[in-house]
PDB file of C-alpha atoms in Angstrom:
ATOM      1  CA  MET A   1      -0.218  -0.001   0.335  1.00 56.00           C
ATOM      2  CA  ARG A   2       0.906   3.284  -1.320  1.00 67.00           C
ATOM      3  CA  LEU A   3       1.169   6.222   1.382  1.00 69.00           C
ATOM      4  CA  THR A   4      -0.427   9.167  -0.201  1.00 76.00           C
ATOM      5  CA  PRO A   5      -0.669  12.485   1.851  1.00 75.00           C
ATOM      6  CA  LYS A   6      -4.058  12.787   1.397  1.00 80.00           C
ATOM      7  CA  ASN A   7      -4.155   9.971   3.600  1.00 79.00           C
ATOM      8  CA  TYR A   8      -1.509  11.276   6.214  1.00 79.00           C
ATOM      9  CA  ASN A   9      -2.942  11.007  10.078  1.00 78.00           C
ATOM     10  CA  LEU A  10      -2.649  14.655  11.594  1.00 78.00           C
ATOM     11  CA  ASN A  11      -4.857  14.583  13.879  1.00 83.00           C
ATOM     12  CA  ASP A  12      -3.527  12.366  16.745  1.00 81.00           C
ATOM     13  CA  PRO A  13      -0.641  10.825  14.719  1.00 75.00           C
ATOM     14  CA  PRO A  14       0.875   7.956  17.100  1.00 75.00           C
ATOM     15  CA  TYR A  15       4.006   8.240  18.810  1.00 73.00           C
ATOM     16  CA  VAL A  16       6.554   5.817  17.738  1.00 74.00           C
ATOM     17  CA  ASN A  17      10.178   6.140  19.372  1.00 73.00           C
ATOM     18  CA  THR A  18       9.186   9.884  20.032  1.00 78.00           C
ATOM     19  CA  ILE A  19       9.519  10.805  24.188  1.00 79.00           C
ATOM     20  CA  GLY A  20       7.855  14.406  25.242  1.00 80.00           C
ATOM     21  CA  VAL A  21      10.200  16.503  27.207  1.00 83.00           C
ATOM     22  CA  PRO A  22       8.751  19.327  29.172  1.00 86.00           C
ATOM     23  CA  LYS A  23      10.044  22.709  29.342  1.00 87.00           C
ATOM     24  CA  ASN A  24      13.821  22.243  31.417  1.00 90.00           C
ATOM     25  CA  GLY A  25      12.561  18.537  32.208  1.00 89.00           C
ATOM     26  CA  TRP A  26      13.997  15.772  31.369  1.00 89.00           C
ATOM     27  CA  ALA A  27      13.981  11.820  30.561  1.00 85.00           C
ATOM     28  CA  ALA A  28      15.701   8.586  31.467  1.00 87.00           C
ATOM     29  CA  ILE A  29      16.093   6.359  28.339  1.00 82.00           C
ATOM     30  CA  ARG A  30      16.441   2.884  28.828  1.00 84.00           C
ATOM     31  CA  PHE A  31      17.797   0.868  25.851  1.00 80.00           C
ATOM     32  CA  ARG A  32      20.396  -2.611  25.325  1.00 82.00           C
ATOM     33  CA  ALA A  33      22.872  -1.069  23.319  1.00 80.00           C
ATOM     34  CA  GLU A  34      23.336  -4.069  20.655  1.00 80.00           C
ATOM     35  CA  ASN A  35      24.483  -2.838  17.119  1.00 84.00           C
ATOM     36  CA  PRO A  36      27.931  -1.506  17.769  1.00 87.00           C
ATOM     37  CA  GLY A  37      28.013   2.302  16.603  1.00 86.00           C
ATOM     38  CA  VAL A  38      27.371   5.452  16.884  1.00 87.00           C
ATOM     39  CA  TRP A  39      24.116   7.041  16.535  1.00 88.00           C
ATOM     40  CA  PHE A  40      23.032  10.098  16.888  1.00 88.00           C
ATOM     41  CA  MET A  41      19.504  10.620  19.299  1.00 83.00           C
ATOM     42  CA  HIS A  42      18.070  15.217  18.460  1.00 80.00           C
ATOM     43  CA  CYS A  43      15.284  16.988  18.182  1.00 76.00           C
ATOM     44  CA  HIS A  44      13.219  16.703  15.338  1.00 74.00           C
ATOM     45  CA  LEU A  45      13.787  20.569  15.355  1.00 79.00           C
ATOM     46  CA  GLU A  46      16.364  21.518  13.193  1.00 81.00           C
ATOM     47  CA  LYS A  47      16.734  25.045  14.910  1.00 84.00           C
ATOM     48  CA  HIS A  48      16.618  22.690  18.299  1.00 81.00           C
ATOM     49  CA  ALA A  49      20.437  21.108  17.300  1.00 81.00           C
ATOM     50  CA  THR A  50      21.994  24.661  17.531  1.00 86.00           C
ATOM     51  CA  TRP A  51      20.386  24.545  21.607  1.00 86.00           C
ATOM     52  CA  GLY A  52      22.609  21.219  22.062  1.00 84.00           C
ATOM     53  CA  MET A  53      19.561  18.671  21.794  1.00 81.00           C
ATOM     54  CA  ASP A  54      21.063  16.572  20.773  1.00 85.00           C
ATOM     55  CA  MET A  55      23.655  13.862  21.595  1.00 86.00           C
ATOM     56  CA  VAL A  56      26.019  10.793  20.489  1.00 88.00           C
ATOM     57  CA  LEU A  57      25.605   7.710  21.521  1.00 87.00           C
ATOM     58  CA  ILE A  58      28.883   5.351  20.919  1.00 86.00           C
ATOM     59  CA  VAL A  59      28.158   1.327  21.314  1.00 88.00           C
ATOM     60  CA  LYS A  60      30.785  -0.588  21.704  1.00 88.00           C
ATOM     61  CA  ASN A  61      31.666  -4.059  19.928  1.00 88.00           C
ATOM     62  CA  GLY A  62      29.874  -7.334  21.490  1.00 82.00           C
ATOM     63  CA  SER A  63      31.541 -10.564  23.046  1.00 86.00           C
ATOM     64  CA  THR A  64      30.552 -12.159  19.430  1.00 86.00           C
ATOM     65  CA  ALA A  65      31.580 -11.368  16.221  1.00 84.00           C
ATOM     66  CA  ALA A  66      27.125 -10.726  15.691  1.00 81.00           C
ATOM     67  CA  THR A  67      28.051  -8.263  17.778  1.00 82.00           C
ATOM     68  CA  SER A  68      30.810  -6.131  16.842  1.00 85.00           C
ATOM     69  CA  ILE A  69      31.695  -3.979  14.003  1.00 84.00           C
ATOM     70  CA  ARG A  70      34.878  -5.105  11.647  1.00 84.00           C
ATOM     71  CA  PRO A  71      37.765  -3.263  11.099  1.00 84.00           C
ATOM     72  CA  PRO A  72      37.915  -0.768   8.514  1.00 84.00           C
ATOM     73  CA  PRO A  73      39.843  -2.661   5.077  1.00 89.00           C
ATOM     74  CA  ALA A  74      43.628  -2.253   4.751  1.00 91.00           C
ATOM     75  CA  TYR A  75      43.368   0.323   2.105  1.00 93.00           C
ATOM     76  CA  MET A  76      41.551   3.255   4.709  1.00 88.00           C
ATOM     77  CA  PRO A  77      43.428   5.443   5.675  1.00 89.00           C
ATOM     78  CA  ASP A  78      44.235   6.505   8.580  1.00 82.00           C
ATOM     79  CA  CYS A  79      41.808   9.838  10.356  1.00 76.00           C
TER      80      CYS A  79
END
């Protein structure tokens, strides 16, 4: 099924992966870190990013190959 703008639910849309935080408030978020990498978490209003309403989560390698980041190829230059 293809969604078209005329079918979007703009009256009471579900909040999926969204946490409302009141002014001067805070939120505690608990999650399972099982996908290694660097993940950017942000407010969906671009202006808020300049106010510091974003963060980076660094998930380190797990104990198995499936939960670890592969090393970069040998031909990649060092940073």
